[in-house]
Short mmCIF file of N, CA and C in Angstrom, two decimals:
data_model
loop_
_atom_site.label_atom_id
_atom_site.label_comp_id
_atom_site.label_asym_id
_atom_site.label_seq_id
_atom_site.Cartn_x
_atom_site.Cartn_y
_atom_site.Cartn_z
N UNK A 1 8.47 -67.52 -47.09
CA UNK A 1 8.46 -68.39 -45.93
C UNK A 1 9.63 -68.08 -45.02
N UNK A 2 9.30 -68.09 -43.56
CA UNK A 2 10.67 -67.99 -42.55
C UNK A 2 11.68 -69.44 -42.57
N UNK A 3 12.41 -69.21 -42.25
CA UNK A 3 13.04 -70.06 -41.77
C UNK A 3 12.35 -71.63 -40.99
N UNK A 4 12.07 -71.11 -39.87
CA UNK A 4 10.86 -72.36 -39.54
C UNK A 4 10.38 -73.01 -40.16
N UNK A 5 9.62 -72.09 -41.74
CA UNK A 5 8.72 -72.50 -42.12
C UNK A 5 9.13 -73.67 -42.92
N UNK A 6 10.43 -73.38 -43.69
CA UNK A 6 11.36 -74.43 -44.32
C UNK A 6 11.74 -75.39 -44.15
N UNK A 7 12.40 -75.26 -42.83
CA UNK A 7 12.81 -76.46 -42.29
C UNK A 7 11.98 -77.47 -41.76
N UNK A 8 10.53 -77.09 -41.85
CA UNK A 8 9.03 -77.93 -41.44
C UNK A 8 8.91 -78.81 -43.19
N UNK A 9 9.33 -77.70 -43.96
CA UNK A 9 9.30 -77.93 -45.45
C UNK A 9 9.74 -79.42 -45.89
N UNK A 10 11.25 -79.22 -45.15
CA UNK A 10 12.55 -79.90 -45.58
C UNK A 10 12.18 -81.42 -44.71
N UNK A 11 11.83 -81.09 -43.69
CA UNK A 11 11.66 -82.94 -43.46
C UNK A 11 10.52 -83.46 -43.14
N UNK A 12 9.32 -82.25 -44.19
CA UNK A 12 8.29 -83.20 -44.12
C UNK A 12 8.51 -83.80 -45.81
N UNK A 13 9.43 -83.03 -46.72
CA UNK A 13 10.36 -83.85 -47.88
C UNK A 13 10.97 -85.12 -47.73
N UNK A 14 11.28 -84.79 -46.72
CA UNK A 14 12.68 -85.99 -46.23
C UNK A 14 11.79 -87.31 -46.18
N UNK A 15 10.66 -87.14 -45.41
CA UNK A 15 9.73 -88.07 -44.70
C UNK A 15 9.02 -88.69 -46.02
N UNK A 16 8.93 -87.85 -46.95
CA UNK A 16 8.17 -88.63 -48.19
C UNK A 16 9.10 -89.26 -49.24
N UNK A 17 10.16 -89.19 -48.88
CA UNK A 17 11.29 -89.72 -49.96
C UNK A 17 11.72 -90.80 -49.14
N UNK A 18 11.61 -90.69 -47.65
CA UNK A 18 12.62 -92.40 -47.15
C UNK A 18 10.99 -93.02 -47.37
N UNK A 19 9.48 -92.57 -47.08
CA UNK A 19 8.41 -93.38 -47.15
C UNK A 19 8.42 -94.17 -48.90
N UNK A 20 8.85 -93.40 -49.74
CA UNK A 20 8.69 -93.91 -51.34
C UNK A 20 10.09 -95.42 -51.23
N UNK A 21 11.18 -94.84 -50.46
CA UNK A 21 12.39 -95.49 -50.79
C UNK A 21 11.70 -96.80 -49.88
N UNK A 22 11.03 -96.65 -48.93
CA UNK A 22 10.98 -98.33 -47.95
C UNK A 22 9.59 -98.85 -48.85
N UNK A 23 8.87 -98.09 -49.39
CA UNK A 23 7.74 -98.81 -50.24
C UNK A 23 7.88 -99.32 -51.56
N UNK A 24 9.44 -98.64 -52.35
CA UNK A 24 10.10 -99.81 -53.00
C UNK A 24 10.94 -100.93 -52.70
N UNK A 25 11.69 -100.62 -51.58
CA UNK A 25 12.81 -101.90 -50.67
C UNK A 25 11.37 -102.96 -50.75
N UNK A 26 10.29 -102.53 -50.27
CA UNK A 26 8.97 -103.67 -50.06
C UNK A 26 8.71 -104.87 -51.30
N UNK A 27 8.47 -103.25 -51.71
CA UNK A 27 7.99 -104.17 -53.71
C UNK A 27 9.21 -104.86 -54.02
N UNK A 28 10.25 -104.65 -53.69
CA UNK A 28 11.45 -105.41 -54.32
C UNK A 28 11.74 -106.64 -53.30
N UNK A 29 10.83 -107.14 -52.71
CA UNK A 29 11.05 -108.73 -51.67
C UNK A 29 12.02 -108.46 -50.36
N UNK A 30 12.18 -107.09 -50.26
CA UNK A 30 13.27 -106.88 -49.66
C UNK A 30 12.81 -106.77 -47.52
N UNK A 31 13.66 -106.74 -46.93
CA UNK A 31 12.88 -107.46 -45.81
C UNK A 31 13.18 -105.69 -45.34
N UNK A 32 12.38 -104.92 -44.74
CA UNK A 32 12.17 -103.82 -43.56
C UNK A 32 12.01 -104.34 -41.95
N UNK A 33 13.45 -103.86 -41.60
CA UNK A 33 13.04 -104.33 -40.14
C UNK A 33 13.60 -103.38 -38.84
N UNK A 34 12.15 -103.62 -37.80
CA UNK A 34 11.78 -102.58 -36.65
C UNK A 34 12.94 -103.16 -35.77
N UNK A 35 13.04 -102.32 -35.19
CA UNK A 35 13.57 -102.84 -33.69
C UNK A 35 12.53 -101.61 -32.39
N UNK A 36 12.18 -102.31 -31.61
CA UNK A 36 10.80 -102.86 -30.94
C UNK A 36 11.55 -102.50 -29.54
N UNK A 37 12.19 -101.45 -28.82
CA UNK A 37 12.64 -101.68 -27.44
C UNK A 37 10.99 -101.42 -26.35
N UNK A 38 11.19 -101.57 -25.50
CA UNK A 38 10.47 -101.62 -24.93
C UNK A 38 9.57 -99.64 -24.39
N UNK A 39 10.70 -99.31 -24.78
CA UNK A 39 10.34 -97.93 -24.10
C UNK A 39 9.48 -97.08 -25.10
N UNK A 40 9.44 -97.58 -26.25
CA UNK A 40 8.54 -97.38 -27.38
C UNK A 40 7.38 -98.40 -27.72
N UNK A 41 7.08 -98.90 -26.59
CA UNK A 41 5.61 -100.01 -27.07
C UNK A 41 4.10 -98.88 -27.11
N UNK A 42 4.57 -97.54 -26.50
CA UNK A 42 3.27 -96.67 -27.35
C UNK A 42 3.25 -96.01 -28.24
N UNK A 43 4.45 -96.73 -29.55
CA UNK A 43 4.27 -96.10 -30.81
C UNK A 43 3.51 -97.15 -31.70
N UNK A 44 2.91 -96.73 -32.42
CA UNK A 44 1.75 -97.28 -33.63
C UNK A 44 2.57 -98.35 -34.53
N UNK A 45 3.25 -98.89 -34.07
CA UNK A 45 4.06 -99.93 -34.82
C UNK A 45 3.09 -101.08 -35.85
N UNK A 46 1.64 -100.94 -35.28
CA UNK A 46 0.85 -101.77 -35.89
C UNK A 46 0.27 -101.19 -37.15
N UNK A 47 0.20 -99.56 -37.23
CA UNK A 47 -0.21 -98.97 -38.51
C UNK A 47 1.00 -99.51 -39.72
N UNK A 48 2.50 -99.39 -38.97
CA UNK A 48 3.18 -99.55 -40.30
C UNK A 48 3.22 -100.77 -40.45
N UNK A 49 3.03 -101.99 -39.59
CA UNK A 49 2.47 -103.09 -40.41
C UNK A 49 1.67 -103.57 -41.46
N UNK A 50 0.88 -102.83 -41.25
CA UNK A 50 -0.78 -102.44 -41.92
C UNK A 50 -0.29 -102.05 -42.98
N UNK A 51 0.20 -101.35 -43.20
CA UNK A 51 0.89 -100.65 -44.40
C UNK A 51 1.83 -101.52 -45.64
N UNK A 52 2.03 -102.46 -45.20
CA UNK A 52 2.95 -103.33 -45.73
C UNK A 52 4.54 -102.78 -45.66
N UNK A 53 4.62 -102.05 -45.02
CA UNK A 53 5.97 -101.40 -44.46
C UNK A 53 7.12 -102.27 -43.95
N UNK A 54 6.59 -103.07 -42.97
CA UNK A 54 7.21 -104.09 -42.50
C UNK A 54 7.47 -105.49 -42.91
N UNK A 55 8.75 -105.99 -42.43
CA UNK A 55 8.67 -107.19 -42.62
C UNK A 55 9.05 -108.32 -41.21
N UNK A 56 9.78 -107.55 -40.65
CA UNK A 56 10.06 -107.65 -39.53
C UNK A 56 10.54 -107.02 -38.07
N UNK A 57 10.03 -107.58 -36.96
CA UNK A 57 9.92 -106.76 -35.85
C UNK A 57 10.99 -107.33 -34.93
N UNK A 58 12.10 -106.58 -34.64
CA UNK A 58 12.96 -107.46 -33.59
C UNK A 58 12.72 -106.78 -32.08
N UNK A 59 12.14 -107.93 -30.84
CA UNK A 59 11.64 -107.29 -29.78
C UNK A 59 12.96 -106.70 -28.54
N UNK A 60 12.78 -105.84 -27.83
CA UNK A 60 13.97 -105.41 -27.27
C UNK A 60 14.09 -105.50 -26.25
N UNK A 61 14.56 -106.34 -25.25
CA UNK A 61 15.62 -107.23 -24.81
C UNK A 61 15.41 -107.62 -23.75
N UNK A 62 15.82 -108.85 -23.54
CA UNK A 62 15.73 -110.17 -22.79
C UNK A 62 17.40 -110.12 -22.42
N UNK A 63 17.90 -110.81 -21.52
CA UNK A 63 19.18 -110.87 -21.05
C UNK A 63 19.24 -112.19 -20.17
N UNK A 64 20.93 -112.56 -20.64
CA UNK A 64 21.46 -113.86 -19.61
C UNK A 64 21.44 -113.69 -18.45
N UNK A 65 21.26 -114.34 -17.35
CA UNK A 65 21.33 -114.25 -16.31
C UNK A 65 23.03 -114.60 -15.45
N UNK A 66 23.84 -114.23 -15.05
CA UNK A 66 24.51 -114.26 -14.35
C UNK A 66 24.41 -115.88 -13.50
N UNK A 67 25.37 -116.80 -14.50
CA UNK A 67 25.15 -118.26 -14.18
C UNK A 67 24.05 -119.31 -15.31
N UNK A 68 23.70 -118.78 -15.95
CA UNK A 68 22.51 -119.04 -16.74
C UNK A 68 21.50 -118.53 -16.83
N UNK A 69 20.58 -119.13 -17.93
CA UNK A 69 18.97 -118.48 -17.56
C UNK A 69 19.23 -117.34 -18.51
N UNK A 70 17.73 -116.80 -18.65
CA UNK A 70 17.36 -115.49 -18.84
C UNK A 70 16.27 -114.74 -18.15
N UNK A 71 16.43 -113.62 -18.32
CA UNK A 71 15.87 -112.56 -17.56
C UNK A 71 15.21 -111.54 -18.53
N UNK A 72 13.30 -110.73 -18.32
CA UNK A 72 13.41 -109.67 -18.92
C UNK A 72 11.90 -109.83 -19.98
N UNK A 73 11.75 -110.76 -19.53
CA UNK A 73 10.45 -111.34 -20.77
C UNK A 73 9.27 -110.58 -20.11
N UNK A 74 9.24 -109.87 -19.25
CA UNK A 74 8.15 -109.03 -18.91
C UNK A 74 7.98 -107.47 -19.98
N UNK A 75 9.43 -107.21 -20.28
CA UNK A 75 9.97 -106.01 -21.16
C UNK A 75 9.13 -106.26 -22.53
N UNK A 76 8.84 -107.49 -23.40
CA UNK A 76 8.47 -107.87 -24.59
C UNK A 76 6.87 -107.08 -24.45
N UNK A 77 6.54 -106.76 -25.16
CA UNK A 77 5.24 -106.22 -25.64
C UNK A 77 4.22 -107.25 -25.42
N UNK A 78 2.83 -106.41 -25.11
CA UNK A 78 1.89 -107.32 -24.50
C UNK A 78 1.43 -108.76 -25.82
N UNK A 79 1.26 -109.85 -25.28
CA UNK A 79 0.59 -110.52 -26.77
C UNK A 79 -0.25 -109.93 -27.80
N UNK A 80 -1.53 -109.52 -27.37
CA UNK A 80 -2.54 -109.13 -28.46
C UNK A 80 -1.60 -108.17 -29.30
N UNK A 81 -0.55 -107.37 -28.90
CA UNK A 81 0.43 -106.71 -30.11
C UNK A 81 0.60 -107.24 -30.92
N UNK A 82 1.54 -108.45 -30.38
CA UNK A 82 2.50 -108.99 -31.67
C UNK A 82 1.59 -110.24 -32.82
N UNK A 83 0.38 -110.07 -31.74
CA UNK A 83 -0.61 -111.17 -32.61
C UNK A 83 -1.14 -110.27 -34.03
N UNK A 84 -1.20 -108.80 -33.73
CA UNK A 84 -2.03 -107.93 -34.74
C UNK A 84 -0.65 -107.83 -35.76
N UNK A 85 0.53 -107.62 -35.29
CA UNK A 85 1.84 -107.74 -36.51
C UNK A 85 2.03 -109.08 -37.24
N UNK A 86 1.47 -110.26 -36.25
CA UNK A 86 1.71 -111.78 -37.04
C UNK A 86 -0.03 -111.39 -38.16
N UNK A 87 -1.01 -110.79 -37.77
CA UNK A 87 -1.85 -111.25 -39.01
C UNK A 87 -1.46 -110.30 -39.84
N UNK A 88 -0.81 -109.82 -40.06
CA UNK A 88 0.01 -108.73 -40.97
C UNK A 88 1.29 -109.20 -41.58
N UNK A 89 1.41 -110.76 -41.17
CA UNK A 89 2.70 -111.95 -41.80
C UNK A 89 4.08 -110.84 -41.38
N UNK A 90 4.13 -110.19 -40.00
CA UNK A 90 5.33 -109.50 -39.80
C UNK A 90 6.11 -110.95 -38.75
N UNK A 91 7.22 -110.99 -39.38
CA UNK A 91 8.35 -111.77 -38.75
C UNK A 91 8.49 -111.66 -37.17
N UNK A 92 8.58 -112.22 -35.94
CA UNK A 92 9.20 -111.90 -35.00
C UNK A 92 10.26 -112.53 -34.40
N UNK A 93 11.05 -111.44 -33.82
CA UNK A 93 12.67 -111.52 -33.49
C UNK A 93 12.77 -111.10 -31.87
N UNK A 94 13.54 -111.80 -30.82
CA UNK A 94 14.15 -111.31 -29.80
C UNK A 94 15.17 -111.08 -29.51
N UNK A 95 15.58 -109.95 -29.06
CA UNK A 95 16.75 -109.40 -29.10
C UNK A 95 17.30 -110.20 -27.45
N UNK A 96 18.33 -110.62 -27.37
CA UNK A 96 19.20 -110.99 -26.06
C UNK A 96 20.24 -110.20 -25.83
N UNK A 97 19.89 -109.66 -24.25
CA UNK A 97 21.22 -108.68 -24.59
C UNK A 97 21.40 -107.39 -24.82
N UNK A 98 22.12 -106.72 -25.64
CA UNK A 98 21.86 -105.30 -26.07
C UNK A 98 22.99 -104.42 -24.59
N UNK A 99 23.03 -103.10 -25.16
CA UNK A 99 23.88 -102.09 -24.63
C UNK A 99 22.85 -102.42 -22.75
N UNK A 100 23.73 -102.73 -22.10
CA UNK A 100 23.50 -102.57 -20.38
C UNK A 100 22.98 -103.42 -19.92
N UNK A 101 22.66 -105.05 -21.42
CA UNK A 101 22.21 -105.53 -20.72
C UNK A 101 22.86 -106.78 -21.02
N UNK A 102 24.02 -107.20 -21.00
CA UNK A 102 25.12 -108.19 -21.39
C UNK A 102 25.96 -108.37 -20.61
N UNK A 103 26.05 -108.33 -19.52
CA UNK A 103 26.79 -109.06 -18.62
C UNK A 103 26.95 -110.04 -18.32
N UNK A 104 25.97 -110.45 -18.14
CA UNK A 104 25.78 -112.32 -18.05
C UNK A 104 26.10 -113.13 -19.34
N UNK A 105 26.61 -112.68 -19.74
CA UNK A 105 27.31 -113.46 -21.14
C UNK A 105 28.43 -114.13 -21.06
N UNK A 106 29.55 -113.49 -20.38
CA UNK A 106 30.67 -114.00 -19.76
C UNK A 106 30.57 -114.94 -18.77
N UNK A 107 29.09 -115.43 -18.35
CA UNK A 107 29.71 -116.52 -17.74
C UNK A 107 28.97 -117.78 -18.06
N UNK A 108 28.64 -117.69 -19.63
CA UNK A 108 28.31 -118.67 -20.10
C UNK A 108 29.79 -119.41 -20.73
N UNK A 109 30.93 -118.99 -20.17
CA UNK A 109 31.90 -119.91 -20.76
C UNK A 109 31.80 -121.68 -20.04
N UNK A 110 30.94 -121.35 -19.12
CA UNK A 110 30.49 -122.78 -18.32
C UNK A 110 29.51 -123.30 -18.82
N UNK A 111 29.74 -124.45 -19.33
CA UNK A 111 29.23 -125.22 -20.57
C UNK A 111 27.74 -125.41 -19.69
N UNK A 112 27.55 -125.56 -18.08
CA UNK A 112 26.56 -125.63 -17.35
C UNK A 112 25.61 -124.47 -17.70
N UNK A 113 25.46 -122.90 -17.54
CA UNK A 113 25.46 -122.01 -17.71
C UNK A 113 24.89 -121.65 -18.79
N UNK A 114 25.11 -122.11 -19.92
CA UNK A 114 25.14 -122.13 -21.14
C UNK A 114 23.95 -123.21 -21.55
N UNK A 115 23.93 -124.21 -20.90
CA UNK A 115 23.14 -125.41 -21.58
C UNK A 115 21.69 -124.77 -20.98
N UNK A 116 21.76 -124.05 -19.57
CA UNK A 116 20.48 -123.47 -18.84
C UNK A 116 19.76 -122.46 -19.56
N UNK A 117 20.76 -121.82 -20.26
CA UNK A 117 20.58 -120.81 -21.11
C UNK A 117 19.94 -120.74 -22.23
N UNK A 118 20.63 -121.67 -23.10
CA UNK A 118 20.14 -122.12 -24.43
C UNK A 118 18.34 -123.24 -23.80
N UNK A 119 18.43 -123.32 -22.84
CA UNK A 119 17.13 -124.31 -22.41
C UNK A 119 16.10 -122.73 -22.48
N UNK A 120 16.40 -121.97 -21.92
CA UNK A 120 15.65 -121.07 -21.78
C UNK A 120 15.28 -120.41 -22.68
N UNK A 121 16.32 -119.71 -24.05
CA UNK A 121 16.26 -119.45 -25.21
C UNK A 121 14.94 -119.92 -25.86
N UNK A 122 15.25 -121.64 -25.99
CA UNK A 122 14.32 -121.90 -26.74
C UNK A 122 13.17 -122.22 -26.58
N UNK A 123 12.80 -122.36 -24.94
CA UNK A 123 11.63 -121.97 -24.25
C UNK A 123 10.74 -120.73 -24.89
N UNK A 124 11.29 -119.52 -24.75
CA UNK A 124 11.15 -118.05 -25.12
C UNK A 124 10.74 -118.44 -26.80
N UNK A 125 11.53 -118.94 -27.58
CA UNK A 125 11.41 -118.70 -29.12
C UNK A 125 9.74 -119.43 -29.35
N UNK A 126 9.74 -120.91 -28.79
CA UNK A 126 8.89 -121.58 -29.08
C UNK A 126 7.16 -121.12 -28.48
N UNK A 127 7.56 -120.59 -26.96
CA UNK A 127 6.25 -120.05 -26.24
C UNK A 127 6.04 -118.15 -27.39
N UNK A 128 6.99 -117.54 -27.99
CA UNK A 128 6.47 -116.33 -28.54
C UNK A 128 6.40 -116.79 -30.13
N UNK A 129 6.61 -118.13 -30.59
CA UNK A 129 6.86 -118.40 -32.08
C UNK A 129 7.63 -117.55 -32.51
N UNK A 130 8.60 -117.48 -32.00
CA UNK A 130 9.64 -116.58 -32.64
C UNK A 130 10.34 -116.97 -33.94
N UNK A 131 10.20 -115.97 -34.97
CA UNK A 131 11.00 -116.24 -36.51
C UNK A 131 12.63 -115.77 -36.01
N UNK A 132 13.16 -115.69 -35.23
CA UNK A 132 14.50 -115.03 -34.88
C UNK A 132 14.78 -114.71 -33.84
N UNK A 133 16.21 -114.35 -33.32
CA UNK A 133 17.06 -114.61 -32.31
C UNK A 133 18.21 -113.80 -32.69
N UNK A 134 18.10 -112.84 -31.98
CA UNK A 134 18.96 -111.91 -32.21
C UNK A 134 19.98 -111.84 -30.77
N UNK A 135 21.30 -112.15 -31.02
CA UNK A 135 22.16 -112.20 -29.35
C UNK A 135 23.01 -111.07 -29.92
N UNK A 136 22.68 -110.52 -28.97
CA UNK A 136 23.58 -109.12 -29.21
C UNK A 136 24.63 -108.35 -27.69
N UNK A 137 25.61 -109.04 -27.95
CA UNK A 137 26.83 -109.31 -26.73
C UNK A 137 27.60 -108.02 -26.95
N UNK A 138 27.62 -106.98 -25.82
CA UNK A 138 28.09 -105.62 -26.00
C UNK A 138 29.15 -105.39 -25.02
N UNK A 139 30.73 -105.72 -25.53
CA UNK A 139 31.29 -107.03 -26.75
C UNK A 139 32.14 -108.04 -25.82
N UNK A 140 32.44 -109.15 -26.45
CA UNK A 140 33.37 -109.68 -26.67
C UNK A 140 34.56 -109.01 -26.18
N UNK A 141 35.59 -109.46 -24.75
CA UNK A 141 36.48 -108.42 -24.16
C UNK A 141 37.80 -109.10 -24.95
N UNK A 142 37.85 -111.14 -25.15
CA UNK A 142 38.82 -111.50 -25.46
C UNK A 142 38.92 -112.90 -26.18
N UNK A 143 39.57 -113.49 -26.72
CA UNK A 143 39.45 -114.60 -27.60
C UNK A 143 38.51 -115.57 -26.69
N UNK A 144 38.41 -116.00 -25.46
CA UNK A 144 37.76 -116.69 -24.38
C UNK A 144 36.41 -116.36 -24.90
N UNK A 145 35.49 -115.41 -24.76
CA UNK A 145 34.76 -114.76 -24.45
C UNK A 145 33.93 -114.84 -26.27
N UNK A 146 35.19 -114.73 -27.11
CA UNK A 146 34.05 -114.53 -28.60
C UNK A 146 34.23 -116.35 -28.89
N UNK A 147 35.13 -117.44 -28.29
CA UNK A 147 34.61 -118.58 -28.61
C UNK A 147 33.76 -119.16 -27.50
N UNK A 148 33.56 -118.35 -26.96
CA UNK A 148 32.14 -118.29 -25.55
C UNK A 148 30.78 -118.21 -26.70
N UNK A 149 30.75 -116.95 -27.38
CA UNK A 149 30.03 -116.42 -28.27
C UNK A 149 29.66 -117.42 -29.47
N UNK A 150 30.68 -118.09 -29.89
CA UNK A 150 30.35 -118.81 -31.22
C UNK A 150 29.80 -120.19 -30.64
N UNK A 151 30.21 -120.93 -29.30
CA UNK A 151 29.65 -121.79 -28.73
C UNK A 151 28.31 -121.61 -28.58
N UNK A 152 27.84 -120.40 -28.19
CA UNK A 152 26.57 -120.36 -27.60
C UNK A 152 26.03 -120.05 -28.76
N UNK A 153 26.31 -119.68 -29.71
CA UNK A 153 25.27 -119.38 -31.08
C UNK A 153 25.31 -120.82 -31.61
N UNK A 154 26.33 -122.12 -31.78
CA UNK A 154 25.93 -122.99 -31.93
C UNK A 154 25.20 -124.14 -31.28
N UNK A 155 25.11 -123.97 -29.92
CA UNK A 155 24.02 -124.41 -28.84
C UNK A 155 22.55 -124.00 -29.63
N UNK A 156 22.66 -123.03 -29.53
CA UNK A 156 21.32 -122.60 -29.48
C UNK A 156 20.74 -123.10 -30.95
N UNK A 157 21.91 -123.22 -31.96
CA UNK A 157 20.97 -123.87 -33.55
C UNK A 157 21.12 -125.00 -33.48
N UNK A 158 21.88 -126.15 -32.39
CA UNK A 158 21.57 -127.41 -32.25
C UNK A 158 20.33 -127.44 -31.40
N UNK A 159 20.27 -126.92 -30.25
CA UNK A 159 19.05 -127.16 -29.55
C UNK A 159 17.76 -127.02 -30.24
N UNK A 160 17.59 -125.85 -31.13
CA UNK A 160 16.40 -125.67 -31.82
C UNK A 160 16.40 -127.09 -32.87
N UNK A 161 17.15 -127.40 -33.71
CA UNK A 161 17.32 -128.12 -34.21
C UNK A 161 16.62 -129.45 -34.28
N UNK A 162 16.78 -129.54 -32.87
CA UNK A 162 16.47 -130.99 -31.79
C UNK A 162 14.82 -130.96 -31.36
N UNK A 163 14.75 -129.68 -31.60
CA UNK A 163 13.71 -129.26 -30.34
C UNK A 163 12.09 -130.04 -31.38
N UNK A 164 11.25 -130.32 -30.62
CA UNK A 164 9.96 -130.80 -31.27
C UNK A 164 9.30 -129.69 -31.23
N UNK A 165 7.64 -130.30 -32.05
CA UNK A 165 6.50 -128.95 -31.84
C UNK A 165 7.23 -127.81 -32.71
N UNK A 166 8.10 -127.56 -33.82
CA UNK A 166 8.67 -126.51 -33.81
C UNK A 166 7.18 -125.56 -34.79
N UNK A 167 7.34 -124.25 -34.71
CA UNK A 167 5.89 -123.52 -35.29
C UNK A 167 6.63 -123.46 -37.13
N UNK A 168 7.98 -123.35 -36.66
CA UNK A 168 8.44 -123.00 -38.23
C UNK A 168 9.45 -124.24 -38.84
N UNK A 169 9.91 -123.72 -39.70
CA UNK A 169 11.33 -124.92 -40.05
C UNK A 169 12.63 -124.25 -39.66
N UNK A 170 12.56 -123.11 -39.31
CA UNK A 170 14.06 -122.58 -39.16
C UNK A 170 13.71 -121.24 -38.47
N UNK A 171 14.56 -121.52 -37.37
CA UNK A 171 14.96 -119.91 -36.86
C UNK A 171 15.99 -119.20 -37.55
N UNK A 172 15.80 -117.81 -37.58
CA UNK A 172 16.82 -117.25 -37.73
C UNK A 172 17.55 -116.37 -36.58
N UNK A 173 18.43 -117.37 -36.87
CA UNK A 173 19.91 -116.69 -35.39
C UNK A 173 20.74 -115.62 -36.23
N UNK A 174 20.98 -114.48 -35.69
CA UNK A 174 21.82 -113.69 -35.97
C UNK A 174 22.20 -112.57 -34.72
N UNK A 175 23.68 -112.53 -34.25
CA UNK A 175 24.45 -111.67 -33.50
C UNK A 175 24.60 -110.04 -33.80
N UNK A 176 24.81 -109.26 -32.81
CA UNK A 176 24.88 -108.06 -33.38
C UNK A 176 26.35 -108.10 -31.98
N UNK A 177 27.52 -107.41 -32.18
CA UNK A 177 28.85 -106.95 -31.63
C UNK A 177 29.13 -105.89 -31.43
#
């Protein structure tokens, strides 16, 4: 075999050893999870559902708005998608935020700002039944700014908290820095 031919060898190997390693992480209760940006909504994300591959899908990204609010819910994948991953019991997650799109984070230190925000949040969670909430602030410049951060992650698990109609018993909130 050439060279070529090997290295076609070597990670169509590779490809069957991480496929064995995520189809035991599975069998072992263990959670597999996508991240879903938008610029990849024409990959087959629904076969590896199908597969039992998945456990969860985090969608890619929604952003604060400069004063409150959010922005970006056009970016999320069409419904009939995420409906074919929910009959496949795959988790869904929105990402807030992310690399270029976190600016408007800093000026949720205005408790105003913030309350518009978290209104909107849980608008978004409840209209997509979202299992998760992913705020991912790309970063934190100064102590102001990360108890900006811990405020608004606890807004947002009192508001849900509060909130009626809920689809589940618990969101899961988790930050990425």
């Amino acid at each position: 075999l050439g060279l070529t031919a090997w290295r076609v060898v070597l990670i169509q190997a590779a490809h069957l050893v991480l496929w064995s390693q995520v189809q035991h992480a599975v069998a072992q209760n263990m959670s597999t999870i996508a991240y879903w940006p938008e610029y990849r909504h024409g990959y087959d994300i629904e076969s590896a559902a199908r597969s039992s591959m998945l456990t969860d899908v985090v969608l890619f990204s929604v952003e604060v708005l400069p004063g409150g609010g959010i922005q970006g819910d056009e970016r999320l994948p069409p419904v009939q998608r995420t409906a074919q991953l929910r009959a496949n019991s795959v988790k869904l997650h929105v990402c807030i935020g992310g690399a270029g799109r976190s600016a408007g984070f800093a000026s949720l230190s205005d408790s105003q700002a913030r309350k518009k925000t978290v209104r909107a949040i849980v608008r978004l969670a409840k209209h997509w039944r979202l299992d998760g909430i992913n705020v991912d602030w790309e970063a934190p410049q100064n102590e102001a700014q990360w108890r900006t951060l811990g405020n608004l992650l606890n807004d947002i698990r009192r508001a849900w908290n509060k909130s009626d109609g809920r689809h589940i018993e618990s969101l899961l909130l988790s930050f990425t820095i």
